[in-house]
Tab-separated table of C-alpha atoms in Angstrom:
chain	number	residue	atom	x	y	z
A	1	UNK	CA	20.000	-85.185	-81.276
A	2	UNK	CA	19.257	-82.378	-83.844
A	3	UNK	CA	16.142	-84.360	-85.426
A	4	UNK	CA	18.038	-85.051	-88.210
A	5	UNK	CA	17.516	-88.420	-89.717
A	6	UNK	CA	20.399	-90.871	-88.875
A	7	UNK	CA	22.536	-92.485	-91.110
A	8	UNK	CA	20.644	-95.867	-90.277
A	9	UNK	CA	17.646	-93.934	-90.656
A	10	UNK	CA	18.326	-92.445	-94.098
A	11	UNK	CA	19.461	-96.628	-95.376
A	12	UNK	CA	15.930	-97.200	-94.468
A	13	UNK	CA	14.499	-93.705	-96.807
A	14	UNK	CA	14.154	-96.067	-99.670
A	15	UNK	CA	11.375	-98.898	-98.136
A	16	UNK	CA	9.607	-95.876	-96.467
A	17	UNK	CA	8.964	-93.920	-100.301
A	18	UNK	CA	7.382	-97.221	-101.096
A	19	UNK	CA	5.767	-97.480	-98.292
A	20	UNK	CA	4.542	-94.028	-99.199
A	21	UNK	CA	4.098	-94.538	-102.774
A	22	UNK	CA	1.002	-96.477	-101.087
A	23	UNK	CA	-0.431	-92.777	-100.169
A	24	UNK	CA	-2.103	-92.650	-96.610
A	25	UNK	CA	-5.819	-92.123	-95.757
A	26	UNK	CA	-8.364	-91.301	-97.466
A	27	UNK	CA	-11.706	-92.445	-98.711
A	28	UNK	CA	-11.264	-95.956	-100.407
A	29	UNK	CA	-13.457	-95.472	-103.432
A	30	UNK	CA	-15.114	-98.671	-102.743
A	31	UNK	CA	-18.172	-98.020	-101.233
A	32	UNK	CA	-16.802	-94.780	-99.783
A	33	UNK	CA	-14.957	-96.829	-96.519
A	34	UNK	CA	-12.920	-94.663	-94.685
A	35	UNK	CA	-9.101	-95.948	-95.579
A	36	UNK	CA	-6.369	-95.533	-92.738
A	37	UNK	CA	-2.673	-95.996	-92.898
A	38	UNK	CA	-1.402	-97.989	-89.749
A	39	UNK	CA	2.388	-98.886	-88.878
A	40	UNK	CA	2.889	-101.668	-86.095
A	41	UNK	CA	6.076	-103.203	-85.309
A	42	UNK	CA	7.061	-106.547	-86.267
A	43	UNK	CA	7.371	-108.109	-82.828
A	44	UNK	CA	6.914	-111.833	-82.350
A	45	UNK	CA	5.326	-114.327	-84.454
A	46	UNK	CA	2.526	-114.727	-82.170
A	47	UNK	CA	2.151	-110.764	-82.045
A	48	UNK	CA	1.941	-109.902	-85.746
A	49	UNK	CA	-0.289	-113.135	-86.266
A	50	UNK	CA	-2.851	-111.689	-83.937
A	51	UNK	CA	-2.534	-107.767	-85.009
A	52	UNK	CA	-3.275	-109.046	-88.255
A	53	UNK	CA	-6.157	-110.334	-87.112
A	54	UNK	CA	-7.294	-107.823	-85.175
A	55	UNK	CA	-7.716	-105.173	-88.105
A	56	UNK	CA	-9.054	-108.019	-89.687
A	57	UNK	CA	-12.157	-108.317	-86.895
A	58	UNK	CA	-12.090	-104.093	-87.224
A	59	UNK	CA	-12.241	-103.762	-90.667
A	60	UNK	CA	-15.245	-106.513	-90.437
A	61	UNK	CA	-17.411	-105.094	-88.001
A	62	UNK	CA	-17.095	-101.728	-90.381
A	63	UNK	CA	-17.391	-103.068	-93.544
A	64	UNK	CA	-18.266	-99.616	-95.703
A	65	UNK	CA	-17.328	-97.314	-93.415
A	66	UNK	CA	-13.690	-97.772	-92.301
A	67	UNK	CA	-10.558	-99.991	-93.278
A	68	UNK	CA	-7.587	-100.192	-91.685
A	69	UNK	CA	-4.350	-100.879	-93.849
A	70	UNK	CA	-1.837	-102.488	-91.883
A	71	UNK	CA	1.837	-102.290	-92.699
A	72	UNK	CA	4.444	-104.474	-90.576
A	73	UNK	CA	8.197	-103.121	-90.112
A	74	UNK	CA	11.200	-104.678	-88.171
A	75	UNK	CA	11.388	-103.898	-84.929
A	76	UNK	CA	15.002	-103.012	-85.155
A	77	UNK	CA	14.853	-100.619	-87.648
A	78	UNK	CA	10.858	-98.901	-86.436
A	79	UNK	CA	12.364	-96.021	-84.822
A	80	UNK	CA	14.543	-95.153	-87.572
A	81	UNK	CA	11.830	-95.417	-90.105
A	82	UNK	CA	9.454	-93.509	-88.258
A	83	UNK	CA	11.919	-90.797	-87.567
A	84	UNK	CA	12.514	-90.286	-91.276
A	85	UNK	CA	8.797	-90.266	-92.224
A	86	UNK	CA	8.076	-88.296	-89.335
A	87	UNK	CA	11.090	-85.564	-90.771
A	88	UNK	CA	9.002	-86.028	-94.451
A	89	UNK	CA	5.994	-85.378	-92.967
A	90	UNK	CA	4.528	-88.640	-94.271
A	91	UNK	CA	3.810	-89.956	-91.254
A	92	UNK	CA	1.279	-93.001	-91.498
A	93	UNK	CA	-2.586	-92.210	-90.042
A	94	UNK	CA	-2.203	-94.377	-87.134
A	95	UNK	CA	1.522	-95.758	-85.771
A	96	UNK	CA	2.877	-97.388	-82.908
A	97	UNK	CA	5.294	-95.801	-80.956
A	98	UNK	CA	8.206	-97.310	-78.344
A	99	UNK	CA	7.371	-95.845	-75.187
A	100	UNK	CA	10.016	-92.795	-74.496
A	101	UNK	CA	9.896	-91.444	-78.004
A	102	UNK	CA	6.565	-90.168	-78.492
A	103	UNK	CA	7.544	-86.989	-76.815
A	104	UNK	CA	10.018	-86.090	-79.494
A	105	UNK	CA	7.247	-87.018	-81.957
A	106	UNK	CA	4.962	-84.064	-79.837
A	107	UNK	CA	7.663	-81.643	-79.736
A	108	UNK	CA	7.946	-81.906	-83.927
A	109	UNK	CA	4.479	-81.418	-84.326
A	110	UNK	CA	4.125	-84.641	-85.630
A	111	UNK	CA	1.142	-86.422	-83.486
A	112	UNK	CA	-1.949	-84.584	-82.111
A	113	UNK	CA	-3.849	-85.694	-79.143
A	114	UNK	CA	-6.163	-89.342	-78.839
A	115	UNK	CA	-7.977	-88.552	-75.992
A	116	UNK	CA	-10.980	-86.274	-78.099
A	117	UNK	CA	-11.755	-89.604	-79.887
A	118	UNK	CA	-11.699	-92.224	-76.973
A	119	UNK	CA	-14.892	-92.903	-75.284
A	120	UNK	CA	-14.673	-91.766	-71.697
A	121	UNK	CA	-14.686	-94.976	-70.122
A	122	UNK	CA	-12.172	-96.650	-72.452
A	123	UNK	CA	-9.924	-93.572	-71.253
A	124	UNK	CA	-10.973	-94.533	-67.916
A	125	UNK	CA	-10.319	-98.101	-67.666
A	126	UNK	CA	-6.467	-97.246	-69.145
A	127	UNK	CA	-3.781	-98.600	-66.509
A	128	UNK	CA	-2.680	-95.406	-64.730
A	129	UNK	CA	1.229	-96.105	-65.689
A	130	UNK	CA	0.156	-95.905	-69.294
A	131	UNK	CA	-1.843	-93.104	-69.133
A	132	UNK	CA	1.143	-91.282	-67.432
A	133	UNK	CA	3.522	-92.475	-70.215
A	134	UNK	CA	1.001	-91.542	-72.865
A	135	UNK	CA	0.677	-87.833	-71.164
A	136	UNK	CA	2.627	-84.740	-72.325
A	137	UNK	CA	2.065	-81.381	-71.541
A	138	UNK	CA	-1.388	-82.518	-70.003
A	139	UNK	CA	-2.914	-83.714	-73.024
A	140	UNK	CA	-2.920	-87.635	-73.450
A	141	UNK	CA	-1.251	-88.153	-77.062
A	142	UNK	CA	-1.164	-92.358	-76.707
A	143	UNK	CA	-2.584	-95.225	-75.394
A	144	UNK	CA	-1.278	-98.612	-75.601
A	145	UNK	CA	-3.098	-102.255	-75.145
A	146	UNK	CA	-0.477	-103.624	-72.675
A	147	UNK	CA	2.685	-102.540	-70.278
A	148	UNK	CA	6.044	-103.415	-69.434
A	149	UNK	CA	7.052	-104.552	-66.171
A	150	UNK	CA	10.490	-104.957	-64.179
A	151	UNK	CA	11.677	-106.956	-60.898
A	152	UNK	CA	13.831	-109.594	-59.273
A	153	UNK	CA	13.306	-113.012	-59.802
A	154	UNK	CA	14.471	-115.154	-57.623
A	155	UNK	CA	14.955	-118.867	-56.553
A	156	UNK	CA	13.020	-119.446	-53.794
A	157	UNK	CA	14.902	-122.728	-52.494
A	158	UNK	CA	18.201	-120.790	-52.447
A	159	UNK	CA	16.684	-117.923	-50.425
A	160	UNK	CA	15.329	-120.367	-47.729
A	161	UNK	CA	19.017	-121.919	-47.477
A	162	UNK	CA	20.204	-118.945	-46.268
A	163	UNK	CA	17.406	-117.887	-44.119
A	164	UNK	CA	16.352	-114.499	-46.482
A	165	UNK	CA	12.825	-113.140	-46.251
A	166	UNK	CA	11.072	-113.410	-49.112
A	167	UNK	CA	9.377	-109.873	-49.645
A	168	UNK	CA	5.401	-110.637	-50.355
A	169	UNK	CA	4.732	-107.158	-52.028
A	170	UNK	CA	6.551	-103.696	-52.752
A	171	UNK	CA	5.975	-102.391	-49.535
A	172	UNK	CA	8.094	-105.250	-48.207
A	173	UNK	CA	11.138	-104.711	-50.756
A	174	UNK	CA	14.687	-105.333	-49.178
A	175	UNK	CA	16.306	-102.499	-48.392
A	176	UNK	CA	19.970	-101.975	-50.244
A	177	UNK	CA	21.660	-103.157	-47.083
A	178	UNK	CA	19.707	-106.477	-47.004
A	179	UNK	CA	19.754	-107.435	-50.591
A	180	UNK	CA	23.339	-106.561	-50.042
A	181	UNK	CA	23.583	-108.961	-47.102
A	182	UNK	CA	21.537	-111.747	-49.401
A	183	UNK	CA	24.175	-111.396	-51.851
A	184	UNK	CA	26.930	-111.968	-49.745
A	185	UNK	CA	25.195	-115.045	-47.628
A	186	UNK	CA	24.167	-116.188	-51.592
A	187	UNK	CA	27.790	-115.889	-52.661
A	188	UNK	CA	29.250	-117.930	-49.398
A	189	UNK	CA	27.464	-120.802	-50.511
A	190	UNK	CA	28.002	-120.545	-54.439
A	191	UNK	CA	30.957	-122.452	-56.319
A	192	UNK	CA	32.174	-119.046	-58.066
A	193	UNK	CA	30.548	-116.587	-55.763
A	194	UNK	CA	28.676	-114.962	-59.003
A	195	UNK	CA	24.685	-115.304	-57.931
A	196	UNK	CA	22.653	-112.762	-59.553
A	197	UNK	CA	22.114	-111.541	-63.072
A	198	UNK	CA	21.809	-108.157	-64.438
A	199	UNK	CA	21.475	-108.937	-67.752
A	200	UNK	CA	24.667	-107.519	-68.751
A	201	UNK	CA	24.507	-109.378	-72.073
A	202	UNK	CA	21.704	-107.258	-73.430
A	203	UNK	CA	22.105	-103.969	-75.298
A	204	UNK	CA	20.850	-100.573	-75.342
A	205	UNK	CA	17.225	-99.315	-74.171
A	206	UNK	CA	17.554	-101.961	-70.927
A	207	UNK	CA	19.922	-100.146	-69.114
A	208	UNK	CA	18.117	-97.245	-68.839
A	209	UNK	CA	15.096	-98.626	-68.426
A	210	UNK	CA	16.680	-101.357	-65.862
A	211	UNK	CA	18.949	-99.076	-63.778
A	212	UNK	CA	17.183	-96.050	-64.013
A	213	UNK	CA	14.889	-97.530	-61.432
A	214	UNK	CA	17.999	-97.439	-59.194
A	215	UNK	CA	18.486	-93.580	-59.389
A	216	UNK	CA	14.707	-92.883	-58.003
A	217	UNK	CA	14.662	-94.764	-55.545
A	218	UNK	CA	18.016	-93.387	-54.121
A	219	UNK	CA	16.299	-90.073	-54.201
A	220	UNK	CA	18.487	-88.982	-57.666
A	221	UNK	CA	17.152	-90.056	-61.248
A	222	UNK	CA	18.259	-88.846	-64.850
A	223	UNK	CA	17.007	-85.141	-65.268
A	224	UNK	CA	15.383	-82.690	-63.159
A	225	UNK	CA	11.357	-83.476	-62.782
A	226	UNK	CA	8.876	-82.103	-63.707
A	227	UNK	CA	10.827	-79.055	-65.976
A	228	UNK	CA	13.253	-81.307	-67.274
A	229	UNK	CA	15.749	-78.751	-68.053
A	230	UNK	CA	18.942	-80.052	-66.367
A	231	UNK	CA	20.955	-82.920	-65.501
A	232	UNK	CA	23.226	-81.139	-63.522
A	233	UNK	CA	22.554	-81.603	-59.452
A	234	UNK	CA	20.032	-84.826	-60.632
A	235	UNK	CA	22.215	-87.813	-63.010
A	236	UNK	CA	25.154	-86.554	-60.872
A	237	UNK	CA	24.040	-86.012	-57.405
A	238	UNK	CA	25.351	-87.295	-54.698
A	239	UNK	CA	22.173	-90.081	-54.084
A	240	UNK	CA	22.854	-90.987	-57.922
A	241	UNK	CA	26.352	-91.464	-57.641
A	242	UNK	CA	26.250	-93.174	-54.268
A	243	UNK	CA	23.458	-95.609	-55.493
A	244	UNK	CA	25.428	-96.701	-58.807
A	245	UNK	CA	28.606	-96.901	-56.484
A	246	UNK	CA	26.511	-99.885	-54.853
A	247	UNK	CA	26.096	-101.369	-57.937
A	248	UNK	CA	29.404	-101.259	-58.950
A	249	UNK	CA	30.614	-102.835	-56.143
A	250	UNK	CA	28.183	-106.087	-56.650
A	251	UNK	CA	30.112	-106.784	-59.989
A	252	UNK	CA	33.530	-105.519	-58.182
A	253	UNK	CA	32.867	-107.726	-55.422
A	254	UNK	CA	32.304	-110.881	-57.990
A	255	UNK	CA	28.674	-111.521	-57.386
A	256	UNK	CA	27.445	-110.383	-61.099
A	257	UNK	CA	27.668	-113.289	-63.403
A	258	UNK	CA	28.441	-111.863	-67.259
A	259	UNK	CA	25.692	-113.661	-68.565
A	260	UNK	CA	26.817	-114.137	-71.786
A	261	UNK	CA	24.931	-116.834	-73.022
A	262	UNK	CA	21.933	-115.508	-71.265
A	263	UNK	CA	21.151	-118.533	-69.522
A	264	UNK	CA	22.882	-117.927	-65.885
A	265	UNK	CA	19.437	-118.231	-64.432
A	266	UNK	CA	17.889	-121.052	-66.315
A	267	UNK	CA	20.898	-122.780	-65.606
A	268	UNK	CA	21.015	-122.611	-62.353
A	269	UNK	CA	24.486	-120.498	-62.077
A	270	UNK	CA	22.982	-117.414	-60.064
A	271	UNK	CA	19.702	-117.499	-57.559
A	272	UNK	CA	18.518	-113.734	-58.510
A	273	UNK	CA	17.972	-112.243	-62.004
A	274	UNK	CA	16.952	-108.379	-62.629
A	275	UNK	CA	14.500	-109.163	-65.373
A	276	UNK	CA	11.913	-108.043	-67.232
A	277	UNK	CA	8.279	-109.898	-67.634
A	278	UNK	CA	9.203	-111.120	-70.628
A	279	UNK	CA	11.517	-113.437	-68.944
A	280	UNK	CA	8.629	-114.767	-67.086
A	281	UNK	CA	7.871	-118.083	-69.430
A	282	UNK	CA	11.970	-119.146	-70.023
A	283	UNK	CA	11.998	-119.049	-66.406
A	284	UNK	CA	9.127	-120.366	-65.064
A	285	UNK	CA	9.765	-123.689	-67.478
A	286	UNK	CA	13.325	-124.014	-65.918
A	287	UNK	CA	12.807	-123.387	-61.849
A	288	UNK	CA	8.622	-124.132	-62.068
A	289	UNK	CA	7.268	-123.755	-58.452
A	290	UNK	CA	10.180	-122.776	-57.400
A	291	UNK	CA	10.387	-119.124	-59.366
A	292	UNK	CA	9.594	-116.199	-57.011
A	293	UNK	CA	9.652	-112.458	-58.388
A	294	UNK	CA	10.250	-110.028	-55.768
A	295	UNK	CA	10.390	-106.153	-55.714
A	296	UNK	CA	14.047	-104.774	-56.920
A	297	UNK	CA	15.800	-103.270	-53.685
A	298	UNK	CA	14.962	-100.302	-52.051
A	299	UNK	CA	18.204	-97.518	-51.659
A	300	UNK	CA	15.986	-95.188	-49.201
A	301	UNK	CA	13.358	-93.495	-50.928
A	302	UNK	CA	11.107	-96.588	-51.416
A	303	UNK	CA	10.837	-99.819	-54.463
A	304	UNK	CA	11.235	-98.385	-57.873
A	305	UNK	CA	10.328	-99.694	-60.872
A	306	UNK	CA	10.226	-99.350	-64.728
A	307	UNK	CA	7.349	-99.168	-66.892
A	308	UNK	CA	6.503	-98.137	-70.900
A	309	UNK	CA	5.929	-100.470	-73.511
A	310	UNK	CA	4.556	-99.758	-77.398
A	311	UNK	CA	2.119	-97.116	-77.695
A	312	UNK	CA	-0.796	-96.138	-79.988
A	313	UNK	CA	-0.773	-92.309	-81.460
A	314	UNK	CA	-2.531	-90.616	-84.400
A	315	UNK	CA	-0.513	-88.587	-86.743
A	316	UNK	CA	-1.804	-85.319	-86.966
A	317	UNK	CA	-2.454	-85.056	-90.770
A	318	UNK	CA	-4.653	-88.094	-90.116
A	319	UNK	CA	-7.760	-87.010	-92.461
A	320	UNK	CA	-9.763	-88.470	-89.728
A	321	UNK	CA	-8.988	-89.182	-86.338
A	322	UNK	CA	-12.799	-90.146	-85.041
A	323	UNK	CA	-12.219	-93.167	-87.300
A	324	UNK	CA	-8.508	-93.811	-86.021
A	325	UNK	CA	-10.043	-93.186	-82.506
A	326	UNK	CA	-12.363	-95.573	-83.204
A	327	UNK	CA	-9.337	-97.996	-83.974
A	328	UNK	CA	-7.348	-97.306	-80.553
A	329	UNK	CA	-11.057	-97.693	-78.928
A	330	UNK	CA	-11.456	-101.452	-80.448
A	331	UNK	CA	-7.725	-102.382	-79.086
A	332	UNK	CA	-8.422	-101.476	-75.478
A	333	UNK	CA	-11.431	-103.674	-75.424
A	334	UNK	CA	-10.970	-106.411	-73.057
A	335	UNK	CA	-10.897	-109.134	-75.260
A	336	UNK	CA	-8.411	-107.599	-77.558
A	337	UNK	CA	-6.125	-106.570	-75.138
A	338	UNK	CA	-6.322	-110.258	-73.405
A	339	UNK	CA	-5.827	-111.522	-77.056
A	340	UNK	CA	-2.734	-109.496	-77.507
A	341	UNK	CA	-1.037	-109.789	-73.832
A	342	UNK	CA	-1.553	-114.020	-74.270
A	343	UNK	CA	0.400	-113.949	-77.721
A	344	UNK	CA	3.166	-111.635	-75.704
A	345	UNK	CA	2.966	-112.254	-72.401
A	346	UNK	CA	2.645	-108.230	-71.431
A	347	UNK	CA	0.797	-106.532	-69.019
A	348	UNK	CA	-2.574	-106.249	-69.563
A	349	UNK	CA	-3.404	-102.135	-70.394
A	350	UNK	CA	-6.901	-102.100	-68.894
A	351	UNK	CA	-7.932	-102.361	-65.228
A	352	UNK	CA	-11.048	-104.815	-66.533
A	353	UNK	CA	-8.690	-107.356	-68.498
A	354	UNK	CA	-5.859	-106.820	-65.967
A	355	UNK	CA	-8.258	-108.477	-63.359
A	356	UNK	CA	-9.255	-111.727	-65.831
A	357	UNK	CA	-5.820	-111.879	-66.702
A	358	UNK	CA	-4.487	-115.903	-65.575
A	359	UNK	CA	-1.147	-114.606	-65.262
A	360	UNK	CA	-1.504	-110.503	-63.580
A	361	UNK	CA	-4.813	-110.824	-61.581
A	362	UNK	CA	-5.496	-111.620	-58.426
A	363	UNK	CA	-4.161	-115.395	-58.311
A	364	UNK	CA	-1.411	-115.127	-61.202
A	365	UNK	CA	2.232	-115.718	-60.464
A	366	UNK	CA	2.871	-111.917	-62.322
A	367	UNK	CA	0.680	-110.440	-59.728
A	368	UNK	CA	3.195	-107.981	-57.817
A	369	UNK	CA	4.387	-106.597	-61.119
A	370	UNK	CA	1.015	-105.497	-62.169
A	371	UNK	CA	0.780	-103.685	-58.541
A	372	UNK	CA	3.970	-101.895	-58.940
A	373	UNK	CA	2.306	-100.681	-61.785
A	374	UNK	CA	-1.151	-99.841	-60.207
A	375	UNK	CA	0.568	-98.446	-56.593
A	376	UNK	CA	2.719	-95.985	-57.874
A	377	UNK	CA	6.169	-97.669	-57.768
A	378	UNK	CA	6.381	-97.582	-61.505
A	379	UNK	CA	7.948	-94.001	-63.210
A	380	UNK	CA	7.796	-93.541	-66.735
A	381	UNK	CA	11.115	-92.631	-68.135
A	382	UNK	CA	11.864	-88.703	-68.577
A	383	UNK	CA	9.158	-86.944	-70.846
A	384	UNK	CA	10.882	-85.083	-72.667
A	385	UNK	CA	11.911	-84.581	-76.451
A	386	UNK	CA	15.767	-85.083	-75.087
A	387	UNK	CA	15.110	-88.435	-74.153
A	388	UNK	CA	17.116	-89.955	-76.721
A	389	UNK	CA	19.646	-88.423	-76.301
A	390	UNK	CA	19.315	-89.045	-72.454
A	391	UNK	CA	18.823	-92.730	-73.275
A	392	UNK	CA	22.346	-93.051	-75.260
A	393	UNK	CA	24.594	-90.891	-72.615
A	394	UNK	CA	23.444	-93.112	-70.254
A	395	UNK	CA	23.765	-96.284	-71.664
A	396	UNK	CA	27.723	-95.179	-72.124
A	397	UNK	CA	27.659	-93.735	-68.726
A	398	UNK	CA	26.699	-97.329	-67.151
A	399	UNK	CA	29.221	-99.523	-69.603
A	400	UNK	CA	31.987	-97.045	-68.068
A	401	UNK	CA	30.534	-97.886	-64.552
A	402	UNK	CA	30.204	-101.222	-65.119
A	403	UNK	CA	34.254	-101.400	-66.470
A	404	UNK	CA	35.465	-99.819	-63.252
A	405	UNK	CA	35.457	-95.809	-63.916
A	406	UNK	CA	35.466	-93.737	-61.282
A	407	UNK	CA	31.193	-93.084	-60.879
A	408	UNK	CA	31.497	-89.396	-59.542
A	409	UNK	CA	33.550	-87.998	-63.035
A	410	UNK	CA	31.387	-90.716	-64.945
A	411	UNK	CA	27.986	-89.105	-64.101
A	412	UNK	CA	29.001	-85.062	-64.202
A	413	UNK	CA	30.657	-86.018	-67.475
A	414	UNK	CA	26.859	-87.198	-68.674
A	415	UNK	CA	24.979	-84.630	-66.969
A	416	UNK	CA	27.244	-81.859	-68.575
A	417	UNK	CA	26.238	-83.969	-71.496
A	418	UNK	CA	22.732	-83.623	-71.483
A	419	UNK	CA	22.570	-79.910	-70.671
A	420	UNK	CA	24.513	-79.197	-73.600
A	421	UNK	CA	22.072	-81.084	-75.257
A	422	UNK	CA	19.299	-78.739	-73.920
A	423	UNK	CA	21.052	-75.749	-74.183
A	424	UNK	CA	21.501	-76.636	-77.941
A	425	UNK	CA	17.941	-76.944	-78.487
A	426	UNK	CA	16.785	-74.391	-76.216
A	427	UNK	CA	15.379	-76.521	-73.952
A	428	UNK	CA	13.213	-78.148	-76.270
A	429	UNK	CA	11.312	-75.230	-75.931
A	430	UNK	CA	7.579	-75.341	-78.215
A	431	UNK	CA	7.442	-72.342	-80.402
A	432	UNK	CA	4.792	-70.661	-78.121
A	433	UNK	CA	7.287	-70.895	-75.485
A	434	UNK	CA	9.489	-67.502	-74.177
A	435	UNK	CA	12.839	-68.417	-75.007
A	436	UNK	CA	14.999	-69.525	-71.723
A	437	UNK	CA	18.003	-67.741	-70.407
């Protein structure tokens, strides 16, 4: 990626001017309020019902002083539109950001740093996998009011047929060879021998964020930590090919069903599913009591999991940021963040509402996903401005897999990739950097 704007991106120039047209902050006029531009994505009914009223409570308890302006844009098209306004430098006061991007956002000068204007205990009480994802270059340039969260969801009636253990916590995850050996004692007793899910039928940003996972805990992952300046030895190493060769060989072997109409667990078709938490409610209303969720496998070097969900930042032409920090601050208090995680079903962001959460704390049925996330299982996806690009070579890289390719040429073909990636933008280098040989 060169940061130029996209072809999708520059379709969706035209809503952005008038989005623009609007002006960002300033001071309102009207009683001399504070006036902030803020950009959330449209998610779910339930979500943009309750962000609405969320500035609404803000912009109440600071009647005079500040208002928030809240503008709602597609999910699928966010990205793009913040690229291009981003590349205009008409970036809104306050935006949300998907997870893996803001780095790019960093590198182009775009964003500058929220933790001056959070109080030191909201920074404190900030789930350590979000503070991690929301950390570049030491400086903490995002928070966000709830997480992501991956595992295996399972049914726990089929797993007793066969005699499995049923892992009770990440340090208990299966290793490769077991889950292996559950699959196979799974498929003996199937009709078509097809018994988990991957999710196949889903597109884009999952595989990554699904099968990276599968890399670091082989010992191999997607670019060189902590430098991130080469693929090369890392994406196509031998733990990185020999861990996706394993996965290959579960939807060789038959025991991947396609998925297509994304019902093979509901249904009853497979007993495992590699799923995210927002497949926790579909699920839990189709097996009930029944529904386990388990660590994913472990291929040597220990569970792995995924984490990174929408993030807050403040652009840096934001006229005033103690005002937009103010903003972020009101969002990571507890009851907002249980307000927002009920009407989406995320991970609560904050140790305090993580604990009164029904379904994450203590007693809730989501309870080992919200450790993985606490203990250090969870790794944020590469951050790095590449990670785009990262993201779309290895999406292709894992639909050749998945068809059969050979996994060795597949993964040196993507690392080469990536490098030339870097070497075309120097690394990503800032311009305070020493250029790199």
């Amino acid at each position: 990626m060169d940061g130029r704007p996209s072809c999708k991106a520059i379709r969706h120039l035209l809503p952005i001017a008038l989005l623009l047209l609007a002006g960002c902050g300033g001071e309102d006029g009207e009683g001399g309020a504070v006036r902030l531009e803020a950009w959330h994505h449209a998610g779910r009914e339930a979500e943009r019902r309750t962000i609405r009223e969320q500035v609404a409570r803000f912009n109440a308890q600071h009647e005079g002083e500040i208002r928030i302006e809240l503008t709602l844009i597609p999910e699928g098209s966010y990205n793009a539109q913040v690229q291009a306004a981003a590349l205009a430098g008409e970036l809104p006061d306050l935006l949300e950001l998907d997870g893996p991007y803001l780095y790019q956002y960093v590198w182009q000068g775009s964003l500058r740093p929220v933790g001056p204007f959070l109080p030191e205990d909201t920074r404190a009480d900030i789930l350590p996998s979000i503070r991690e994802q929301g950390t570049f270059r030491g400086r903490l340039y995002s928070v966000g009011a709830f997480d992501s969260a991956l595992g295996l969801y399972a049914r726990r009636d089929r797993l007793k047929e066969i005699g499995a253990r049923i892992p009770e916590g990440p340090g208990e995850a299966w290793s490769v060879k077991e889950f292996e050996q559950v699959l196979g004692l799974l498929a003996e007793a199937d009709p078509d021998g097809a018994v988990l899910d991957l999710h196949l039928n889903y597109e884009g940003e999952w595989f990554p964020y699904a099968f990276a996972p599968v890399l670091w805990s082989a010992g191999g992952g997607l670019i060189a930590r902590p430098d991130h300046d080469r693929a090369r030895g890392v994406l196509d190493s031998p733990e990185s090919v020999a861990a996706m060769e394993r996965l290959q060989g579960w939807i060789e072997a038959g025991y991947v069903d396609p998925n297509l109409d994304d019902a093979a667990f509901t249904e009853g078709r497979v007993a495992l599913s590699w799923g995210g938490h927002w497949n926790y409610p579909r699920y839990r209303a189709a097996v009930g009591e029944d529904l386990v969720v388990l660590p994913l496998p472990d291929f040597g070097r220990g569970t792995r999991t995924a984490q990174g969900s929408w993030n807050w930042g403040i652009a840096r032409a934001c006229p005033d940021p103690e005002a937009a920090g103010e903003f972020l601050a009101f969002l990571l208090e507890d009851e907002e963040v249980l307000a927002m995680t009920r009407a989406n079903g995320a991970v609560p962001g904050t140790r305090p509402a993580l604990e009164r959460s029904p379904l994450y704390g203590p007693d809730g049925p989501l309870r080992l996903l919200a450790e993985q996330l606490q203990g250090g299982q969870a790794v944020p996806r590469p951050r790095t401005p590449a990670y785009p690009v990262i993201s779309t070579i290895f999406q292709d890289a894992f639909a050749d897999i998945r068809h059969g390719m050979d996994v060795r040429e597949v993964l040196e073909r993507a690392a080469a990739e990536i490098d030339a990636d870097l070497e075309a933008n120097e690394g990503y280098r800032f311009p305070e950097e020493p250029r790199r040989r």
